[in-house]
PDB file of C-alpha atoms in Angstrom:
ATOM      1  CA  UNK Q   2     -90.785 -34.557  -3.408  1.00 84.00           C
ATOM      2  CA  UNK Q   3     -88.338 -33.636  -6.169  1.00 90.00           C
ATOM      3  CA  UNK Q   4     -89.972 -35.095  -9.240  1.00 90.00           C
ATOM      4  CA  UNK Q   5     -92.321 -37.697 -10.588  1.00 90.00           C
ATOM      5  CA  UNK Q   6     -91.932 -39.636 -13.794  1.00 90.00           C
ATOM      6  CA  UNK Q   7     -89.352 -41.329 -15.953  1.00 92.00           C
ATOM      7  CA  UNK Q   8     -86.118 -40.399 -14.174  1.00 94.00           C
ATOM      8  CA  UNK Q   9     -83.283 -42.142 -12.349  1.00 92.00           C
ATOM      9  CA  UNK Q  10     -82.159 -41.527  -8.765  1.00 93.00           C
ATOM     10  CA  UNK Q  11     -78.641 -40.120  -8.452  1.00 89.00           C
ATOM     11  CA  UNK Q  12     -76.648 -38.804  -5.498  1.00 81.00           C
ATOM     12  CA  UNK Q  13     -78.659 -38.142  -2.319  1.00 84.00           C
ATOM     13  CA  UNK Q  14     -81.923 -39.160  -4.014  1.00 92.00           C
ATOM     14  CA  UNK Q  15     -84.183 -42.170  -3.514  1.00 92.00           C
ATOM     15  CA  UNK Q  16     -87.156 -43.469  -5.479  1.00 91.00           C
ATOM     16  CA  UNK Q  17     -90.481 -44.526  -3.990  1.00 90.00           C
ATOM     17  CA  UNK Q  18     -92.932 -45.938  -6.531  1.00 89.00           C
ATOM     18  CA  UNK Q  19     -92.636 -43.335  -9.303  1.00 90.00           C
ATOM     19  CA  UNK Q  20     -91.641 -40.410  -7.109  1.00 93.00           C
ATOM     20  CA  UNK Q  21     -88.189 -39.100  -6.225  1.00 92.00           C
ATOM     21  CA  UNK Q  22     -87.180 -37.646  -2.854  1.00 93.00           C
ATOM     22  CA  UNK Q  23     -84.029 -36.018  -1.470  1.00 91.00           C
ATOM     23  CA  UNK Q  24     -82.166 -37.541   1.461  1.00 85.00           C
ATOM     24  CA  UNK Q  25     -80.536 -34.194   2.334  1.00 78.00           C
ATOM     25  CA  UNK Q  26     -81.388 -30.500   2.121  1.00 77.00           C
ATOM     26  CA  UNK Q  27     -79.746 -29.132  -0.985  1.00 77.00           C
ATOM     27  CA  UNK Q  28     -79.907 -28.064  -4.612  1.00 76.00           C
ATOM     28  CA  UNK Q  29     -81.539 -30.378  -7.158  1.00 86.00           C
ATOM     29  CA  UNK Q  30     -79.730 -31.003 -10.427  1.00 82.00           C
ATOM     30  CA  UNK Q  31     -81.107 -32.846 -13.464  1.00 87.00           C
ATOM     31  CA  UNK Q  32     -78.702 -34.214 -16.062  1.00 83.00           C
ATOM     32  CA  UNK Q  33     -79.374 -36.964 -18.614  1.00 87.00           C
ATOM     33  CA  UNK Q  34     -82.597 -37.923 -16.799  1.00 90.00           C
ATOM     34  CA  UNK Q  35     -80.638 -38.453 -13.567  1.00 92.00           C
ATOM     35  CA  UNK Q  36     -81.663 -36.416 -10.511  1.00 92.00           C
ATOM     36  CA  UNK Q  37     -78.896 -35.459  -8.067  1.00 86.00           C
ATOM     37  CA  UNK Q  38     -79.052 -33.313  -4.946  1.00 83.00           C
ATOM     38  CA  UNK Q  39     -76.013 -31.291  -3.895  1.00 71.00           C
ATOM     39  CA  UNK Q  40     -76.026 -30.855  -0.083  1.00 69.00           C
ATOM     40  CA  UNK Q  41     -76.090 -27.284   1.169  1.00 62.00           C
ATOM     41  CA  UNK Q  42     -74.480 -27.996   4.523  1.00 68.00           C
ATOM     42  CA  UNK Q  43     -70.777 -28.675   4.363  1.00 68.00           C
ATOM     43  CA  UNK Q  44     -70.701 -28.175   0.612  1.00 78.00           C
ATOM     44  CA  UNK Q  45     -69.428 -25.133  -1.255  1.00 89.00           C
ATOM     45  CA  UNK Q  46     -71.241 -23.997  -4.414  1.00 89.00           C
ATOM     46  CA  UNK Q  47     -68.882 -21.782  -6.476  1.00 94.00           C
ATOM     47  CA  UNK Q  48     -69.837 -18.266  -7.495  1.00 94.00           C
ATOM     48  CA  UNK Q  49     -67.917 -15.975  -9.837  1.00 97.00           C
ATOM     49  CA  UNK Q  50     -65.851 -13.517  -7.812  1.00 97.00           C
ATOM     50  CA  UNK Q  51     -65.502 -15.757  -4.760  1.00 97.00           C
ATOM     51  CA  UNK Q  52     -62.042 -15.988  -3.251  1.00 98.00           C
ATOM     52  CA  UNK Q  53     -61.293 -19.568  -2.240  1.00 99.00           C
ATOM     53  CA  UNK Q  54     -58.446 -21.622  -0.842  1.00 99.00           C
ATOM     54  CA  UNK Q  55     -57.761 -24.610  -3.065  1.00 98.00           C
ATOM     55  CA  UNK Q  56     -55.558 -27.694  -2.994  1.00 98.00           C
ATOM     56  CA  UNK Q  57     -53.886 -29.019  -6.141  1.00 98.00           C
ATOM     57  CA  UNK Q  58     -54.958 -32.637  -6.670  1.00 98.00           C
ATOM     58  CA  UNK Q  59     -53.892 -33.302 -10.260  1.00 97.00           C
ATOM     59  CA  UNK Q  60     -51.980 -31.764 -13.146  1.00 96.00           C
ATOM     60  CA  UNK Q  61     -52.540 -31.658 -16.902  1.00 95.00           C
ATOM     61  CA  UNK Q  62     -50.229 -30.248 -19.560  1.00 91.00           C
ATOM     62  CA  UNK Q  63     -51.703 -26.750 -19.333  1.00 92.00           C
ATOM     63  CA  UNK Q  64     -53.561 -26.575 -16.020  1.00 96.00           C
ATOM     64  CA  UNK Q  65     -53.746 -27.614 -12.407  1.00 97.00           C
ATOM     65  CA  UNK Q  66     -56.860 -29.389 -11.137  1.00 98.00           C
ATOM     66  CA  UNK Q  67     -57.814 -27.907  -7.793  1.00 98.00           C
ATOM     67  CA  UNK Q  68     -60.012 -29.201  -4.975  1.00 98.00           C
ATOM     68  CA  UNK Q  69     -62.147 -26.315  -3.696  1.00 98.00           C
ATOM     69  CA  UNK Q  70     -64.415 -28.403  -1.408  1.00 95.00           C
ATOM     70  CA  UNK Q  71     -67.129 -28.411  -4.032  1.00 93.00           C
ATOM     71  CA  UNK Q  72     -68.824 -31.138  -6.071  1.00 89.00           C
ATOM     72  CA  UNK Q  73     -66.901 -29.576  -8.981  1.00 93.00           C
ATOM     73  CA  UNK Q  74     -63.105 -29.470  -9.085  1.00 96.00           C
ATOM     74  CA  UNK Q  75     -61.677 -26.238 -10.472  1.00 98.00           C
ATOM     75  CA  UNK Q  76     -59.128 -25.583 -13.218  1.00 98.00           C
ATOM     76  CA  UNK Q  77     -56.252 -23.154 -12.817  1.00 98.00           C
ATOM     77  CA  UNK Q  78     -54.682 -22.635 -16.223  1.00 97.00           C
ATOM     78  CA  UNK Q  79     -51.018 -21.718 -16.556  1.00 95.00           C
ATOM     79  CA  UNK Q  80     -51.870 -18.318 -18.061  1.00 95.00           C
ATOM     80  CA  UNK Q  81     -53.943 -17.495 -14.975  1.00 96.00           C
ATOM     81  CA  UNK Q  82     -51.142 -18.376 -12.548  1.00 96.00           C
ATOM     82  CA  UNK Q  83     -47.807 -17.393 -14.061  1.00 94.00           C
ATOM     83  CA  UNK Q  84     -46.880 -13.828 -14.926  1.00 87.00           C
ATOM     84  CA  UNK Q  85     -44.681 -14.946 -17.814  1.00 87.00           C
ATOM     85  CA  UNK Q  86     -45.343 -17.072 -20.918  1.00 86.00           C
ATOM     86  CA  UNK Q  87     -44.416 -20.741 -20.551  1.00 86.00           C
ATOM     87  CA  UNK Q  88     -43.737 -23.378 -23.178  1.00 85.00           C
ATOM     88  CA  UNK Q  89     -45.666 -26.272 -21.634  1.00 82.00           C
ATOM     89  CA  UNK Q  90     -44.178 -28.701 -24.150  1.00 83.00           C
ATOM     90  CA  UNK Q  91     -40.631 -28.028 -22.936  1.00 86.00           C
ATOM     91  CA  UNK Q  92     -41.278 -27.395 -19.245  1.00 87.00           C
ATOM     92  CA  UNK Q  93     -43.244 -29.280 -16.594  1.00 90.00           C
ATOM     93  CA  UNK Q  94     -45.715 -26.948 -14.871  1.00 93.00           C
ATOM     94  CA  UNK Q  95     -45.302 -28.867 -11.606  1.00 93.00           C
ATOM     95  CA  UNK Q  96     -42.018 -26.978 -11.217  1.00 93.00           C
ATOM     96  CA  UNK Q  97     -44.181 -23.978 -10.300  1.00 94.00           C
ATOM     97  CA  UNK Q  98     -47.061 -25.630  -8.439  1.00 96.00           C
ATOM     98  CA  UNK Q  99     -47.222 -29.278  -7.456  1.00 97.00           C
ATOM     99  CA  UNK Q 100     -49.821 -31.739  -6.204  1.00 97.00           C
ATOM    100  CA  UNK Q 101     -50.681 -31.135  -2.552  1.00 97.00           C
ATOM    101  CA  UNK Q 102     -49.801 -27.443  -2.572  1.00 98.00           C
ATOM    102  CA  UNK Q 103     -52.347 -24.801  -1.584  1.00 99.00           C
ATOM    103  CA  UNK Q 104     -53.389 -21.579  -3.289  1.00 99.00           C
ATOM    104  CA  UNK Q 105     -55.571 -18.553  -2.653  1.00 99.00           C
ATOM    105  CA  UNK Q 106     -57.505 -17.912  -5.865  1.00 99.00           C
ATOM    106  CA  UNK Q 107     -60.559 -16.200  -7.320  1.00 99.00           C
ATOM    107  CA  UNK Q 108     -63.355 -17.963  -9.213  1.00 99.00           C
ATOM    108  CA  UNK Q 109     -63.502 -16.462 -12.713  1.00 98.00           C
ATOM    109  CA  UNK Q 110     -66.190 -18.606 -14.330  1.00 98.00           C
ATOM    110  CA  UNK Q 111     -68.688 -21.288 -13.388  1.00 96.00           C
ATOM    111  CA  UNK Q 112     -71.941 -22.848 -14.446  1.00 89.00           C
ATOM    112  CA  UNK Q 113     -73.192 -26.322 -13.732  1.00 81.00           C
ATOM    113  CA  UNK Q 114     -72.396 -27.588 -17.202  1.00 84.00           C
ATOM    114  CA  UNK Q 115     -68.643 -27.090 -16.796  1.00 90.00           C
ATOM    115  CA  UNK Q 116     -66.054 -26.896 -14.042  1.00 95.00           C
ATOM    116  CA  UNK Q 117     -65.091 -23.606 -12.382  1.00 98.00           C
ATOM    117  CA  UNK Q 118     -61.956 -21.770 -13.465  1.00 98.00           C
ATOM    118  CA  UNK Q 119     -59.614 -19.839 -11.181  1.00 99.00           C
ATOM    119  CA  UNK Q 120     -57.046 -17.067 -11.292  1.00 98.00           C
ATOM    120  CA  UNK Q 121     -54.295 -16.039  -8.891  1.00 98.00           C
ATOM    121  CA  UNK Q 122     -53.236 -12.958 -10.860  1.00 96.00           C
ATOM    122  CA  UNK Q 123     -54.600 -10.360  -8.451  1.00 96.00           C
ATOM    123  CA  UNK Q 124     -53.184  -8.756  -5.320  1.00 95.00           C
ATOM    124  CA  UNK Q 125     -53.280 -11.039  -2.291  1.00 94.00           C
ATOM    125  CA  UNK Q 126     -53.726 -14.217  -4.322  1.00 98.00           C
ATOM    126  CA  UNK Q 127     -51.227 -16.951  -5.120  1.00 97.00           C
ATOM    127  CA  UNK Q 128     -49.418 -19.935  -3.665  1.00 98.00           C
ATOM    128  CA  UNK Q 129     -49.486 -20.396   0.107  1.00 98.00           C
ATOM    129  CA  UNK Q 130     -45.904 -20.651   1.333  1.00 96.00           C
ATOM    130  CA  UNK Q 131     -46.326 -20.697   5.121  1.00 97.00           C
ATOM    131  CA  UNK Q 132     -48.813 -20.790   7.978  1.00 97.00           C
ATOM    132  CA  UNK Q 133     -51.721 -23.044   8.860  1.00 98.00           C
ATOM    133  CA  UNK Q 134     -54.812 -23.954   6.828  1.00 98.00           C
ATOM    134  CA  UNK Q 135     -57.943 -25.337   8.504  1.00 98.00           C
ATOM    135  CA  UNK Q 136     -61.401 -26.272   7.256  1.00 96.00           C
ATOM    136  CA  UNK Q 137     -64.773 -25.129   8.587  1.00 95.00           C
ATOM    137  CA  UNK Q 138     -68.343 -25.534   7.397  1.00 92.00           C
ATOM    138  CA  UNK Q 139     -68.757 -23.087   4.470  1.00 92.00           C
ATOM    139  CA  UNK Q 140     -72.082 -21.967   5.939  1.00 87.00           C
ATOM    140  CA  UNK Q 141     -70.136 -20.592   8.941  1.00 91.00           C
ATOM    141  CA  UNK Q 142     -67.956 -18.278   6.853  1.00 94.00           C
ATOM    142  CA  UNK Q 143     -70.205 -15.188   7.293  1.00 92.00           C
ATOM    143  CA  UNK Q 144     -70.105 -15.664  11.090  1.00 93.00           C
ATOM    144  CA  UNK Q 145     -66.325 -15.966  11.118  1.00 96.00           C
ATOM    145  CA  UNK Q 146     -66.048 -12.741   9.124  1.00 95.00           C
ATOM    146  CA  UNK Q 147     -68.747 -10.970  11.156  1.00 92.00           C
ATOM    147  CA  UNK Q 148     -70.848  -7.921  10.353  1.00 89.00           C
ATOM    148  CA  UNK Q 149     -68.724  -5.485   8.336  1.00 92.00           C
ATOM    149  CA  UNK Q 150     -65.715  -7.675   9.138  1.00 94.00           C
ATOM    150  CA  UNK Q 151     -66.030  -7.151  12.886  1.00 94.00           C
ATOM    151  CA  UNK Q 152     -65.119 -10.680  13.977  1.00 97.00           C
ATOM    152  CA  UNK Q 153     -62.225 -11.283  11.608  1.00 97.00           C
ATOM    153  CA  UNK Q 154     -60.773  -7.827  12.276  1.00 97.00           C
ATOM    154  CA  UNK Q 155     -60.883  -8.488  16.013  1.00 97.00           C
ATOM    155  CA  UNK Q 156     -59.070 -11.800  15.536  1.00 97.00           C
ATOM    156  CA  UNK Q 157     -56.359 -10.129  13.455  1.00 97.00           C
ATOM    157  CA  UNK Q 158     -55.910  -7.261  15.901  1.00 96.00           C
ATOM    158  CA  UNK Q 159     -55.778  -9.372  19.049  1.00 95.00           C
ATOM    159  CA  UNK Q 160     -53.486 -12.101  17.710  1.00 95.00           C
ATOM    160  CA  UNK Q 161     -51.348 -10.213  15.208  1.00 96.00           C
ATOM    161  CA  UNK Q 162     -51.969 -12.944  12.641  1.00 97.00           C
ATOM    162  CA  UNK Q 163     -52.742 -12.666   8.968  1.00 97.00           C
ATOM    163  CA  UNK Q 164     -56.052 -14.468   8.384  1.00 98.00           C
ATOM    164  CA  UNK Q 165     -57.731 -15.170   5.061  1.00 98.00           C
ATOM    165  CA  UNK Q 166     -61.160 -16.810   5.050  1.00 98.00           C
ATOM    166  CA  UNK Q 167     -62.029 -18.529   1.781  1.00 98.00           C
ATOM    167  CA  UNK Q 168     -65.678 -18.660   0.786  1.00 97.00           C
ATOM    168  CA  UNK Q 169     -65.271 -22.432   0.486  1.00 97.00           C
ATOM    169  CA  UNK Q 170     -64.608 -22.824   4.202  1.00 96.00           C
ATOM    170  CA  UNK Q 171     -60.827 -23.066   4.194  1.00 98.00           C
ATOM    171  CA  UNK Q 172     -59.016 -20.565   6.398  1.00 98.00           C
ATOM    172  CA  UNK Q 173     -55.351 -19.575   6.101  1.00 99.00           C
ATOM    173  CA  UNK Q 174     -53.631 -18.332   9.253  1.00 98.00           C
ATOM    174  CA  UNK Q 175     -50.086 -16.965   9.380  1.00 98.00           C
ATOM    175  CA  UNK Q 176     -48.601 -15.653  12.609  1.00 96.00           C
ATOM    176  CA  UNK Q 177     -45.214 -14.747  14.039  1.00 94.00           C
ATOM    177  CA  UNK Q 178     -45.146 -18.123  15.765  1.00 94.00           C
ATOM    178  CA  UNK Q 179     -47.006 -21.408  15.893  1.00 94.00           C
ATOM    179  CA  UNK Q 180     -48.533 -20.517  19.261  1.00 94.00           C
ATOM    180  CA  UNK Q 181     -50.431 -17.545  17.824  1.00 95.00           C
ATOM    181  CA  UNK Q 182     -51.712 -19.643  14.919  1.00 97.00           C
ATOM    182  CA  UNK Q 183     -53.004 -22.307  17.314  1.00 96.00           C
ATOM    183  CA  UNK Q 184     -54.825 -19.592  19.271  1.00 96.00           C
ATOM    184  CA  UNK Q 185     -56.600 -18.409  16.109  1.00 98.00           C
ATOM    185  CA  UNK Q 186     -57.540 -21.995  15.237  1.00 98.00           C
ATOM    186  CA  UNK Q 187     -59.098 -22.415  18.683  1.00 97.00           C
ATOM    187  CA  UNK Q 188     -61.021 -19.149  18.321  1.00 97.00           C
ATOM    188  CA  UNK Q 189     -62.325 -20.038  14.859  1.00 98.00           C
ATOM    189  CA  UNK Q 190     -63.451 -23.485  15.993  1.00 97.00           C
ATOM    190  CA  UNK Q 191     -65.347 -21.804  18.832  1.00 96.00           C
ATOM    191  CA  UNK Q 192     -67.036 -19.462  16.351  1.00 96.00           C
ATOM    192  CA  UNK Q 193     -67.972 -22.402  14.144  1.00 93.00           C
ATOM    193  CA  UNK Q 194     -69.510 -24.425  16.985  1.00 93.00           C
ATOM    194  CA  UNK Q 195     -71.329 -21.473  18.582  1.00 93.00           C
ATOM    195  CA  UNK Q 196     -72.305 -19.579  15.423  1.00 88.00           C
ATOM    196  CA  UNK Q 197     -76.012 -19.639  16.304  1.00 85.00           C
ATOM    197  CA  UNK Q 198     -75.538 -17.917  19.673  1.00 88.00           C
ATOM    198  CA  UNK Q 199     -75.515 -14.256  20.713  1.00 89.00           C
ATOM    199  CA  UNK Q 200     -72.639 -12.459  22.414  1.00 91.00           C
ATOM    200  CA  UNK Q 201     -70.132 -14.579  20.529  1.00 94.00           C
ATOM    201  CA  UNK Q 202     -67.675 -11.787  19.728  1.00 93.00           C
ATOM    202  CA  UNK Q 203     -67.241 -10.997  23.423  1.00 94.00           C
ATOM    203  CA  UNK Q 204     -66.726 -14.664  24.297  1.00 96.00           C
ATOM    204  CA  UNK Q 205     -64.126 -15.097  21.581  1.00 96.00           C
ATOM    205  CA  UNK Q 206     -62.343 -11.931  22.730  1.00 95.00           C
ATOM    206  CA  UNK Q 207     -62.336 -13.225  26.303  1.00 95.00           C
ATOM    207  CA  UNK Q 208     -60.953 -16.568  25.131  1.00 95.00           C
ATOM    208  CA  UNK Q 209     -58.073 -14.858  23.333  1.00 95.00           C
ATOM    209  CA  UNK Q 210     -57.348 -12.600  26.311  1.00 93.00           C
ATOM    210  CA  UNK Q 211     -57.344 -15.553  28.698  1.00 92.00           C
ATOM    211  CA  UNK Q 212     -54.984 -17.557  26.505  1.00 88.00           C
ATOM    212  CA  UNK Q 213     -52.610 -14.633  26.061  1.00 81.00           C
ATOM    213  CA  UNK Q 214     -52.476 -14.077  29.817  1.00 81.00           C
ATOM    214  CA  UNK Q 215     -51.737 -17.745  30.458  1.00 78.00           C
ATOM    215  CA  UNK Q 216     -49.034 -17.646  27.783  1.00 73.00           C
ATOM    216  CA  UNK Q 217     -47.476 -14.518  29.275  1.00 69.00           C
ATOM    217  CA  UNK Q 218     -48.493 -12.288  26.382  1.00 60.00           C
ATOM    218  CA  UNK Q 219     -51.037 -10.026  28.027  1.00 57.00           C
ATOM    219  CA  UNK Q 220     -51.263  -6.667  26.316  1.00 50.00           C
ATOM    220  CA  UNK Q 221     -50.388  -3.655  28.413  1.00 43.00           C
ATOM    221  CA  UNK Q 222     -51.231  -0.024  27.796  1.00 40.00           C
ATOM    222  CA  UNK Q 223     -48.292   2.336  28.362  1.00 34.00           C
TER     223      UNK Q 223
END
């Protein structure tokens, strides 16, 4: 039971007599006497300092509105994206970043009373120009990274791909060719589906080795 009394049922909440219950496992939120529950599974809750992969879904005069796979869309203001001053009255900011484009960004502020804000003005952040982006359950991100980065480092070493795992469950993969990127996608999907099992790193390594052999790319030691 979430609450009892004079409230209204919001998202993922139902009322029985005078009591309110959640339909999913998640975080309860009370606003204006309305009880909502934000699902934990498949839903990203922003935290300051998180690096995420976002998709631009709308544009204002001074900011881009970014989908980060969260109940809250994020704002990326011009000053936090461009390295030079811009007169937003004279120039359309979509010339620099348009709807549908993807970015790697860091969460700079967030609380549940206002939307998160982002920045791309740090090393390794910015607009995604190439490669493949896939989505996984955000709860699987720690497994994809592995203890002390063991899993993600193995994937990078064995495939030669650049891989960036956003805390919001989007993964950017950039390889020398499409074939290598597809191999990483297959490996990550295996990690996601078998995250609860032991010996996963070895199985993923064996999968990559098998695929490379079949593709004629087996590594040799000289």
